[in-house]
Amino acid sequence: MSAGLYIHIPFCDHICNYCDFPKLYAKEDLQDRYLDALLGELEMSGITRPKTVYIGGGTPTALSVGQLKMLLDWLGNAIDLTCLEEFTMEANPENLDDEKIDLLLAYGVNRVSLGVQTFHDELLKSIGRTHSGASAIKAIKRLKEKGMPRINLDLIYAIPGQAMEQLEADLETALSLEIEHLSAYSLILEEHTKLYVDYMKDRLELSENDVEASMFELVMDRLAGAGYHHYEVSNFTKGEPSHHNLVYWKNEGYIGCGLGAHGYVNGTRYSNTRSITAYIESVAKGKLPRTDSNQLEKKQQIEEEMFLGLRLLGGVDLKKASAKFATDLEILYEKPLQDLRQRGFIAYDSGVISLTRQGLLMGNAVFEQFLL
């Protein structure tokens, strides 16, 4: 059984300067052909009874109302949507109108993750976003007025040129809107993006590491002070966590469908082609559009259990993990556990290891210690 279903919609009205996800400019004819192929892949994927469904992108709300309805109709026929723990759709402020909100609610979507990034127009422009701070606020208010049960805002910090005061103002704006769930990510420079090209050509100056760390601490402190539960490295909630993303962090199985999508089924990780032509042609031939499939060895599964689980502030229960893999992980990781505890990066309590505040600031360096 797969705990989650991820569906990728690669279309965007505009390509952001920092995004390396599989994406294409929105064109109605191509979207129609893609949706036909996507439904074909979903049909072949053996979906049973997932706990969660997450439609991401790209920008799912770049689809027309009719196209969204086609996808939601198929899901409603294949899955009992009323039994889902969570049904999430990503959206951008510029293409989320009342008609689309009504459609999502009618099909049981109970969580919208809104790509706000920042409320400062000059920073939005610098990273290639086309919405404004005012339009983001308007979209949030409409979601609340329409009765969307759960709303998540994605924020980015350490944007080139961003001042600490601007980040603080972004947090204050989000808090004033009484948002249940916030995700805050530092800007990551990805290859094959405009920001990366600008950086390589010395047209862009990135935030210093100490500034980025200070911004992360500001996020943690301000949201904790406002009553948010910091449950994952980049995620904070006053209510429900992201149940779908918990599937990833708990290293559970999930099916990924769509262009460039990834999945994890019965210990095998796979990825789909990122070529729209190859994707459509493969499904038309009755073949899953996979380009890579890898049955993980036991040591790889243990590694993933550790560094995914450590993203959760609740940590990893070593006794449970040891039983899962029939391997004593306290012995297997004796040296790194001792070293990380001495350096103050992890806490160890009743068999559970978790990141300390210092460990949160040094996350990737900590995770690397669990590679075998």
mmCIF file of C-alpha atoms in Angstrom:
data_model
loop_
_atom_site.group_PDB
_atom_site.id
_atom_site.type_symbol
_atom_site.label_atom_id
_atom_site.label_comp_id
_atom_site.label_asym_id
_atom_site.label_seq_id
_atom_site.Cartn_x
_atom_site.Cartn_y
_atom_site.Cartn_z
ATOM 1 C CA MET A 1 0.000 0.000 0.000
ATOM 2 C CA SER A 2 1.212 3.496 -0.813
ATOM 3 C CA ALA A 3 0.520 6.034 1.900
ATOM 4 C CA GLY A 4 0.519 9.029 -0.432
ATOM 5 C CA LEU A 5 -0.179 10.034 -4.018
ATOM 6 C CA TYR A 6 1.715 12.937 -5.583
ATOM 7 C CA ILE A 7 0.545 14.387 -8.914
ATOM 8 C CA HIS A 8 2.748 16.833 -10.809
ATOM 9 C CA ILE A 9 1.290 19.619 -12.938
ATOM 10 C CA PRO A 10 4.275 21.210 -14.704
ATOM 11 C CA PHE A 11 2.593 24.270 -16.178
ATOM 12 C CA CYS A 12 3.280 27.850 -15.122
ATOM 13 C CA ASP A 13 2.130 31.197 -16.465
ATOM 14 C CA HIS A 14 5.650 32.452 -15.788
ATOM 15 C CA ILE A 15 8.950 30.693 -15.002
ATOM 16 C CA CYS A 16 10.505 31.888 -11.738
ATOM 17 C CA ASN A 17 14.207 32.692 -11.592
ATOM 18 C CA TYR A 18 14.999 30.168 -8.850
ATOM 19 C CA CYS A 19 12.859 27.138 -9.763
ATOM 20 C CA ASP A 20 14.417 23.869 -10.968
ATOM 21 C CA PHE A 21 11.262 21.733 -10.840
ATOM 22 C CA PRO A 22 10.004 20.283 -14.146
ATOM 23 C CA LYS A 23 7.945 23.098 -15.625
ATOM 24 C CA LEU A 24 6.567 24.399 -18.924
ATOM 25 C CA TYR A 25 4.787 27.542 -20.047
ATOM 26 C CA ALA A 26 1.033 27.088 -19.857
ATOM 27 C CA LYS A 27 -0.504 26.407 -23.278
ATOM 28 C CA GLU A 28 -4.027 25.034 -23.491
ATOM 29 C CA ASP A 29 -3.450 22.449 -26.240
ATOM 30 C CA LEU A 30 -0.323 21.046 -24.567
ATOM 31 C CA GLN A 31 -2.117 20.996 -21.213
ATOM 32 C CA ASP A 32 -4.967 18.968 -22.728
ATOM 33 C CA ARG A 33 -2.544 16.408 -24.182
ATOM 34 C CA TYR A 34 -0.602 16.248 -20.956
ATOM 35 C CA LEU A 35 -3.741 15.658 -18.889
ATOM 36 C CA ASP A 36 -4.774 12.784 -21.165
ATOM 37 C CA ALA A 37 -1.347 11.207 -20.607
ATOM 38 C CA LEU A 38 -1.423 11.934 -16.871
ATOM 39 C CA LEU A 39 -4.756 10.170 -16.464
ATOM 40 C CA GLY A 40 -3.314 7.256 -18.404
ATOM 41 C CA GLU A 41 -0.348 7.031 -16.049
ATOM 42 C CA LEU A 42 -2.610 7.284 -13.014
ATOM 43 C CA GLU A 43 -4.683 4.424 -14.433
ATOM 44 C CA MET A 44 -1.569 2.265 -14.831
ATOM 45 C CA SER A 45 -0.096 3.120 -11.431
ATOM 46 C CA GLY A 46 -2.248 0.823 -9.331
ATOM 47 C CA ILE A 47 -3.573 3.429 -6.941
ATOM 48 C CA THR A 48 -5.408 1.786 -4.066
ATOM 49 C CA ARG A 49 -6.322 3.760 -0.959
ATOM 50 C CA PRO A 50 -3.774 6.509 -0.269
ATOM 51 C CA LYS A 51 -3.992 8.450 2.971
ATOM 52 C CA THR A 52 -3.085 11.688 1.237
ATOM 53 C CA VAL A 53 -3.183 13.276 -2.208
ATOM 54 C CA TYR A 54 -0.959 16.219 -3.120
ATOM 55 C CA ILE A 55 -1.228 18.034 -6.456
ATOM 56 C CA GLY A 56 1.888 20.150 -6.953
ATOM 57 C CA GLY A 57 3.937 21.742 -9.660
ATOM 58 C CA GLY A 58 4.634 23.874 -11.466
ATOM 59 C CA THR A 59 1.370 25.592 -10.771
ATOM 60 C CA PRO A 60 -1.718 23.360 -10.672
ATOM 61 C CA THR A 61 -3.977 26.418 -10.685
ATOM 62 C CA ALA A 62 -2.465 27.425 -14.050
ATOM 63 C CA LEU A 63 -4.879 24.822 -15.450
ATOM 64 C CA SER A 64 -8.287 26.041 -16.565
ATOM 65 C CA VAL A 65 -11.382 25.282 -14.498
ATOM 66 C CA GLY A 66 -12.395 22.644 -17.043
ATOM 67 C CA GLN A 67 -8.988 20.979 -16.947
ATOM 68 C CA LEU A 68 -8.929 20.962 -13.156
ATOM 69 C CA LYS A 69 -12.407 19.463 -13.121
ATOM 70 C CA MET A 70 -11.308 16.686 -15.491
ATOM 71 C CA LEU A 71 -8.469 15.725 -13.137
ATOM 72 C CA LEU A 72 -10.611 15.967 -10.008
ATOM 73 C CA ASP A 73 -13.409 13.940 -11.645
ATOM 74 C CA TRP A 74 -10.959 11.129 -12.401
ATOM 75 C CA LEU A 75 -9.633 11.157 -8.842
ATOM 76 C CA GLY A 76 -13.153 11.183 -7.433
ATOM 77 C CA ASN A 77 -14.001 8.065 -9.446
ATOM 78 C CA ALA A 78 -10.753 6.242 -8.579
ATOM 79 C CA ILE A 79 -10.450 7.150 -4.910
ATOM 80 C CA ASP A 80 -12.903 7.736 -2.091
ATOM 81 C CA LEU A 81 -11.854 11.333 -1.522
ATOM 82 C CA THR A 82 -13.931 11.527 1.655
ATOM 83 C CA CYS A 83 -11.566 9.014 3.308
ATOM 84 C CA LEU A 84 -8.391 11.025 2.723
ATOM 85 C CA GLU A 85 -6.541 12.409 5.729
ATOM 86 C CA GLU A 86 -5.536 15.336 3.549
ATOM 87 C CA PHE A 87 -6.072 16.553 -0.007
ATOM 88 C CA THR A 88 -3.667 19.340 -0.913
ATOM 89 C CA MET A 89 -3.228 21.549 -3.944
ATOM 90 C CA GLU A 90 -0.498 24.088 -4.565
ATOM 91 C CA ALA A 91 -1.569 27.459 -5.926
ATOM 92 C CA ASN A 92 -0.214 30.853 -6.857
ATOM 93 C CA PRO A 93 -2.025 34.083 -5.971
ATOM 94 C CA GLU A 94 -2.250 35.324 -9.566
ATOM 95 C CA ASN A 95 -4.342 32.422 -10.891
ATOM 96 C CA LEU A 96 -6.442 31.404 -7.894
ATOM 97 C CA ASP A 97 -9.870 32.939 -8.444
ATOM 98 C CA ASP A 98 -13.227 32.352 -6.762
ATOM 99 C CA GLU A 99 -14.361 29.796 -9.373
ATOM 100 C CA LYS A 100 -11.277 27.652 -8.809
ATOM 101 C CA ILE A 101 -11.560 27.909 -5.022
ATOM 102 C CA ASP A 102 -15.197 26.790 -5.228
ATOM 103 C CA LEU A 103 -14.185 23.862 -7.447
ATOM 104 C CA LEU A 104 -11.461 22.724 -5.039
ATOM 105 C CA LEU A 105 -13.834 22.841 -2.102
ATOM 106 C CA ALA A 106 -16.515 20.943 -4.020
ATOM 107 C CA TYR A 107 -14.086 18.056 -4.569
ATOM 108 C CA GLY A 108 -12.872 17.934 -0.995
ATOM 109 C CA VAL A 109 -9.532 19.722 -1.273
ATOM 110 C CA ASN A 110 -8.926 20.672 2.355
ATOM 111 C CA ARG A 111 -5.477 22.237 2.156
ATOM 112 C CA VAL A 112 -4.085 24.877 -0.190
ATOM 113 C CA SER A 113 -0.374 25.625 -0.182
ATOM 114 C CA LEU A 114 0.050 29.153 -1.500
ATOM 115 C CA GLY A 115 3.348 30.236 -3.041
ATOM 116 C CA VAL A 116 3.702 33.697 -1.511
ATOM 117 C CA GLN A 117 7.518 33.724 -0.961
ATOM 118 C CA THR A 118 7.520 37.355 0.263
ATOM 119 C CA PHE A 119 5.097 40.255 0.523
ATOM 120 C CA HIS A 120 7.674 42.778 -0.771
ATOM 121 C CA ASP A 121 7.079 43.625 -4.418
ATOM 122 C CA GLU A 122 10.708 44.485 -5.199
ATOM 123 C CA LEU A 123 11.894 41.123 -3.865
ATOM 124 C CA LEU A 124 9.134 39.279 -5.726
ATOM 125 C CA LYS A 125 10.256 40.947 -8.943
ATOM 126 C CA SER A 126 13.897 40.035 -8.286
ATOM 127 C CA ILE A 127 13.089 36.299 -8.130
ATOM 128 C CA GLY A 128 10.751 36.405 -11.109
ATOM 129 C CA ARG A 129 7.388 36.220 -9.364
ATOM 130 C CA THR A 130 4.517 37.973 -11.138
ATOM 131 C CA HIS A 131 2.100 38.463 -8.250
ATOM 132 C CA SER A 132 2.254 41.341 -5.781
ATOM 133 C CA GLY A 133 2.163 41.377 -2.010
ATOM 134 C CA ALA A 134 -1.322 42.876 -2.190
ATOM 135 C CA SER A 135 -2.610 40.121 -4.502
ATOM 136 C CA ALA A 136 -1.194 37.470 -2.160
ATOM 137 C CA ILE A 137 -3.061 39.003 0.771
ATOM 138 C CA LYS A 138 -6.242 39.152 -1.305
ATOM 139 C CA ALA A 139 -5.916 35.444 -2.254
ATOM 140 C CA ILE A 140 -5.385 34.458 1.378
ATOM 141 C CA LYS A 141 -8.433 36.408 2.493
ATOM 142 C CA ARG A 142 -10.592 34.843 -0.241
ATOM 143 C CA LEU A 143 -9.471 31.332 0.774
ATOM 144 C CA LYS A 144 -10.436 32.097 4.359
ATOM 145 C CA GLU A 145 -13.761 33.691 3.417
ATOM 146 C CA LYS A 146 -14.628 30.705 1.210
ATOM 147 C CA GLY A 147 -13.926 28.325 4.086
ATOM 148 C CA MET A 148 -10.769 26.491 2.954
ATOM 149 C CA PRO A 149 -10.046 24.363 6.071
ATOM 150 C CA ARG A 150 -6.240 24.537 5.977
ATOM 151 C CA ILE A 151 -4.008 27.152 4.395
ATOM 152 C CA ASN A 152 -0.252 26.999 4.152
ATOM 153 C CA LEU A 153 1.985 29.878 3.101
ATOM 154 C CA ASP A 154 5.362 29.243 1.524
ATOM 155 C CA LEU A 155 7.889 31.929 2.429
ATOM 156 C CA ILE A 156 11.485 32.264 1.221
ATOM 157 C CA TYR A 157 14.276 33.962 3.160
ATOM 158 C CA ALA A 158 17.883 34.793 2.277
ATOM 159 C CA ILE A 159 16.667 36.239 -1.022
ATOM 160 C CA PRO A 160 19.554 38.257 -2.532
ATOM 161 C CA GLY A 161 19.260 41.801 -1.237
ATOM 162 C CA GLN A 162 16.669 40.913 1.423
ATOM 163 C CA ALA A 163 17.079 42.814 4.682
ATOM 164 C CA MET A 164 16.334 41.345 8.081
ATOM 165 C CA GLU A 165 13.630 43.970 8.524
ATOM 166 C CA GLN A 166 11.895 42.779 5.358
ATOM 167 C CA LEU A 167 11.806 39.200 6.599
ATOM 168 C CA GLU A 168 10.465 40.382 9.939
ATOM 169 C CA ALA A 169 7.756 42.358 8.130
ATOM 170 C CA ASP A 170 6.851 39.265 6.055
ATOM 171 C CA LEU A 171 6.406 37.248 9.249
ATOM 172 C CA GLU A 172 4.292 39.981 10.838
ATOM 173 C CA THR A 173 2.062 40.144 7.758
ATOM 174 C CA ALA A 174 1.604 36.359 7.764
ATOM 175 C CA LEU A 175 0.778 36.379 11.469
ATOM 176 C CA SER A 176 -1.727 39.198 11.027
ATOM 177 C CA LEU A 177 -3.566 37.018 8.488
ATOM 178 C CA GLU A 178 -3.937 34.255 11.130
ATOM 179 C CA ILE A 179 -2.470 31.536 8.960
ATOM 180 C CA GLU A 180 -2.505 28.024 10.458
ATOM 181 C CA HIS A 181 0.605 26.656 8.755
ATOM 182 C CA LEU A 182 3.791 28.319 7.501
ATOM 183 C CA SER A 183 6.691 26.869 5.528
ATOM 184 C CA ALA A 184 9.884 28.946 5.487
ATOM 185 C CA TYR A 185 12.757 27.942 3.212
ATOM 186 C CA SER A 186 16.121 29.553 2.587
ATOM 187 C CA LEU A 187 16.681 30.320 -1.071
ATOM 188 C CA ILE A 188 18.704 27.518 -2.673
ATOM 189 C CA LEU A 189 20.691 28.236 -5.803
ATOM 190 C CA GLU A 190 19.843 25.489 -8.302
ATOM 191 C CA GLU A 191 21.630 24.832 -11.578
ATOM 192 C CA HIS A 192 19.733 25.526 -14.804
ATOM 193 C CA THR A 193 17.973 28.547 -13.276
ATOM 194 C CA LYS A 194 18.300 32.228 -14.114
ATOM 195 C CA LEU A 195 19.608 33.033 -10.639
ATOM 196 C CA TYR A 196 22.342 30.435 -11.046
ATOM 197 C CA VAL A 197 23.397 31.922 -14.397
ATOM 198 C CA ASP A 198 23.405 35.414 -12.876
ATOM 199 C CA TYR A 199 25.542 34.183 -9.970
ATOM 200 C CA MET A 200 28.043 32.447 -12.259
ATOM 201 C CA LYS A 201 28.350 35.660 -14.283
ATOM 202 C CA ASP A 202 28.920 37.730 -11.099
ATOM 203 C CA ARG A 203 25.627 39.548 -11.534
ATOM 204 C CA LEU A 204 24.233 38.294 -8.245
ATOM 205 C CA GLU A 205 25.477 38.407 -4.660
ATOM 206 C CA LEU A 206 24.102 35.734 -2.332
ATOM 207 C CA SER A 207 23.392 36.193 1.364
ATOM 208 C CA GLU A 208 26.281 35.294 3.659
ATOM 209 C CA ASN A 209 25.943 32.074 5.657
ATOM 210 C CA ASP A 210 25.777 33.947 8.958
ATOM 211 C CA VAL A 211 23.003 36.188 7.629
ATOM 212 C CA GLU A 212 21.051 33.148 6.442
ATOM 213 C CA ALA A 213 21.469 31.524 9.865
ATOM 214 C CA SER A 214 20.306 34.700 11.611
ATOM 215 C CA MET A 215 17.242 34.820 9.388
ATOM 216 C CA PHE A 216 16.405 31.206 10.219
ATOM 217 C CA GLU A 217 16.727 31.990 13.918
ATOM 218 C CA LEU A 218 14.432 34.984 13.477
ATOM 219 C CA VAL A 219 11.837 32.733 11.821
ATOM 220 C CA MET A 220 12.069 30.148 14.605
ATOM 221 C CA ASP A 221 11.917 32.688 17.430
ATOM 222 C CA ARG A 222 9.116 34.828 16.010
ATOM 223 C CA LEU A 223 6.870 31.887 15.151
ATOM 224 C CA ALA A 224 7.525 30.168 18.482
ATOM 225 C CA GLY A 225 6.601 33.399 20.216
ATOM 226 C CA ALA A 226 3.348 33.454 18.242
ATOM 227 C CA GLY A 227 2.408 29.957 19.408
ATOM 228 C CA TYR A 228 3.442 27.907 16.385
ATOM 229 C CA HIS A 229 4.718 24.355 16.796
ATOM 230 C CA HIS A 230 8.011 23.887 14.946
ATOM 231 C CA TYR A 231 7.608 20.269 13.851
ATOM 232 C CA GLU A 232 9.963 19.990 10.856
ATOM 233 C CA VAL A 233 13.080 21.909 9.885
ATOM 234 C CA SER A 234 11.177 24.342 7.645
ATOM 235 C CA ASN A 235 7.580 23.877 8.822
ATOM 236 C CA PHE A 236 5.495 25.421 11.584
ATOM 237 C CA THR A 237 1.851 24.932 12.515
ATOM 238 C CA LYS A 238 -0.799 26.032 14.972
ATOM 239 C CA GLY A 239 -3.057 23.176 13.892
ATOM 240 C CA GLU A 240 -2.542 20.232 11.572
ATOM 241 C CA PRO A 241 0.885 19.422 10.133
ATOM 242 C CA SER A 242 1.263 18.635 6.443
ATOM 243 C CA HIS A 243 0.087 15.012 6.493
ATOM 244 C CA HIS A 244 1.299 14.364 2.960
ATOM 245 C CA ASN A 245 4.810 15.638 3.623
ATOM 246 C CA LEU A 246 4.908 13.527 6.783
ATOM 247 C CA VAL A 247 4.697 10.525 4.439
ATOM 248 C CA TYR A 248 8.070 11.595 3.004
ATOM 249 C CA TRP A 249 9.713 12.403 6.324
ATOM 250 C CA LYS A 250 8.515 9.150 7.896
ATOM 251 C CA ASN A 251 9.967 7.276 4.912
ATOM 252 C CA GLU A 252 6.642 5.735 3.924
ATOM 253 C CA GLY A 253 5.706 4.632 0.421
ATOM 254 C CA TYR A 254 4.089 6.948 -2.109
ATOM 255 C CA ILE A 255 3.208 6.959 -5.791
ATOM 256 C CA GLY A 256 4.384 9.882 -7.905
ATOM 257 C CA CYS A 257 2.678 10.585 -11.234
ATOM 258 C CA GLY A 258 3.377 13.245 -13.816
ATOM 259 C CA LEU A 259 6.318 14.839 -15.587
ATOM 260 C CA GLY A 260 9.528 14.397 -13.572
ATOM 261 C CA ALA A 261 7.621 12.981 -10.596
ATOM 262 C CA HIS A 262 9.328 10.680 -8.094
ATOM 263 C CA GLY A 263 7.882 7.728 -6.198
ATOM 264 C CA TYR A 264 8.852 5.225 -3.521
ATOM 265 C CA VAL A 265 7.115 1.842 -3.606
ATOM 266 C CA ASN A 266 8.163 -1.331 -1.772
ATOM 267 C CA GLY A 267 11.719 -0.103 -1.238
ATOM 268 C CA THR A 268 12.141 1.053 -4.842
ATOM 269 C CA ARG A 269 12.659 4.704 -5.725
ATOM 270 C CA TYR A 270 11.780 5.770 -9.256
ATOM 271 C CA SER A 271 11.609 8.932 -11.303
ATOM 272 C CA ASN A 272 9.692 9.864 -14.426
ATOM 273 C CA THR A 273 11.105 11.457 -17.540
ATOM 274 C CA ARG A 274 11.368 15.259 -17.577
ATOM 275 C CA SER A 275 10.714 15.351 -21.338
ATOM 276 C CA ILE A 276 7.095 16.207 -22.111
ATOM 277 C CA THR A 277 7.359 14.525 -25.533
ATOM 278 C CA ALA A 278 8.790 11.301 -24.079
ATOM 279 C CA TYR A 279 6.209 11.379 -21.289
ATOM 280 C CA ILE A 280 3.208 11.591 -23.622
ATOM 281 C CA GLU A 281 4.648 9.033 -26.061
ATOM 282 C CA SER A 282 5.460 6.532 -23.326
ATOM 283 C CA VAL A 283 1.961 6.576 -21.851
ATOM 284 C CA ALA A 284 0.423 6.370 -25.326
ATOM 285 C CA LYS A 285 2.328 3.080 -25.767
ATOM 286 C CA GLY A 286 0.944 1.779 -22.485
ATOM 287 C CA LYS A 287 4.268 2.123 -20.664
ATOM 288 C CA LEU A 288 4.963 3.917 -17.406
ATOM 289 C CA PRO A 289 7.174 6.943 -18.203
ATOM 290 C CA ARG A 290 10.008 5.893 -15.880
ATOM 291 C CA THR A 291 13.614 6.814 -16.618
ATOM 292 C CA ASP A 292 15.141 5.516 -13.413
ATOM 293 C CA SER A 293 14.198 2.817 -10.932
ATOM 294 C CA ASN A 294 16.394 1.737 -8.059
ATOM 295 C CA GLN A 295 15.720 -0.948 -5.475
ATOM 296 C CA LEU A 296 17.388 0.442 -2.372
ATOM 297 C CA GLU A 297 19.816 -1.730 -0.494
ATOM 298 C CA LYS A 298 19.261 -2.138 3.233
ATOM 299 C CA LYS A 299 21.971 0.388 4.101
ATOM 300 C CA GLN A 300 20.398 2.961 1.778
ATOM 301 C CA GLN A 301 17.015 2.468 3.412
ATOM 302 C CA ILE A 302 18.602 2.964 6.837
ATOM 303 C CA GLU A 303 20.354 6.140 5.665
ATOM 304 C CA GLU A 304 17.092 7.585 4.382
ATOM 305 C CA GLU A 305 15.262 6.601 7.556
ATOM 306 C CA MET A 306 17.795 8.627 9.529
ATOM 307 C CA PHE A 307 18.210 11.808 7.546
ATOM 308 C CA LEU A 308 14.549 12.083 6.582
ATOM 309 C CA GLY A 309 13.382 11.332 10.121
ATOM 310 C CA LEU A 310 15.815 13.810 11.635
ATOM 311 C CA ARG A 311 14.116 16.587 9.694
ATOM 312 C CA LEU A 312 11.251 16.110 12.137
ATOM 313 C CA LEU A 313 11.862 17.817 15.457
ATOM 314 C CA GLY A 314 10.329 14.783 17.141
ATOM 315 C CA GLY A 315 13.388 12.932 15.917
ATOM 316 C CA VAL A 316 14.043 9.259 15.234
ATOM 317 C CA ASP A 317 13.208 6.486 17.693
ATOM 318 C CA LEU A 318 16.288 4.297 17.370
ATOM 319 C CA LYS A 319 14.634 1.288 19.000
ATOM 320 C CA LYS A 320 11.748 1.322 16.517
ATOM 321 C CA ALA A 321 14.079 1.961 13.590
ATOM 322 C CA SER A 322 16.372 -0.852 14.745
ATOM 323 C CA ALA A 323 13.439 -3.241 14.864
ATOM 324 C CA LYS A 324 12.266 -2.117 11.413
ATOM 325 C CA PHE A 325 15.617 -2.983 9.844
ATOM 326 C CA ALA A 326 16.658 -5.821 12.191
ATOM 327 C CA THR A 327 19.859 -3.893 12.878
ATOM 328 C CA ASP A 328 21.039 -2.215 16.081
ATOM 329 C CA LEU A 329 21.361 1.370 14.882
ATOM 330 C CA GLU A 330 22.883 2.532 18.166
ATOM 331 C CA ILE A 331 25.846 0.259 17.450
ATOM 332 C CA LEU A 332 25.872 0.955 13.705
ATOM 333 C CA TYR A 333 26.023 4.720 14.305
ATOM 334 C CA GLU A 334 27.925 4.662 17.588
ATOM 335 C CA LYS A 335 30.721 6.991 16.477
ATOM 336 C CA PRO A 336 28.617 9.700 14.732
ATOM 337 C CA LEU A 337 26.073 9.643 17.563
ATOM 338 C CA GLN A 338 28.810 10.217 20.118
ATOM 339 C CA ASP A 339 30.443 12.941 18.021
ATOM 340 C CA LEU A 340 27.212 14.801 17.279
ATOM 341 C CA ARG A 341 26.150 14.711 20.940
ATOM 342 C CA GLN A 342 29.513 16.070 22.062
ATOM 343 C CA ARG A 343 29.248 18.901 19.553
ATOM 344 C CA GLY A 344 25.736 19.727 20.756
ATOM 345 C CA PHE A 345 24.055 19.013 17.425
ATOM 346 C CA ILE A 346 21.710 16.256 18.596
ATOM 347 C CA ALA A 347 19.841 15.391 21.783
ATOM 348 C CA TYR A 348 19.399 11.795 22.906
ATOM 349 C CA ASP A 349 16.493 11.060 25.221
ATOM 350 C CA SER A 350 14.826 7.705 25.941
ATOM 351 C CA GLY A 351 16.193 6.178 22.758
ATOM 352 C CA VAL A 352 15.090 9.083 20.540
ATOM 353 C CA ILE A 353 17.615 11.302 18.770
ATOM 354 C CA SER A 354 16.622 14.757 17.565
ATOM 355 C CA LEU A 355 18.246 17.925 16.319
ATOM 356 C CA THR A 356 19.103 20.630 18.827
ATOM 357 C CA ARG A 357 18.808 24.282 17.871
ATOM 358 C CA GLN A 358 22.470 24.253 16.871
ATOM 359 C CA GLY A 359 21.830 21.074 14.905
ATOM 360 C CA LEU A 360 18.993 22.766 13.031
ATOM 361 C CA LEU A 361 21.413 25.472 11.927
ATOM 362 C CA MET A 362 23.886 22.812 10.741
ATOM 363 C CA GLY A 363 21.288 20.428 9.273
ATOM 364 C CA ASN A 364 23.050 19.164 6.139
ATOM 365 C CA ALA A 365 26.339 18.648 7.981
ATOM 366 C CA VAL A 366 24.473 16.561 10.568
ATOM 367 C CA PHE A 367 22.591 14.502 7.986
ATOM 368 C CA GLU A 368 25.848 13.636 6.187
ATOM 369 C CA GLN A 369 27.063 11.822 9.299
ATOM 370 C CA PHE A 370 24.431 9.130 8.752
ATOM 371 C CA LEU A 371 25.670 8.088 5.314
ATOM 372 C CA LEU A 372 27.117 4.580 5.550
#
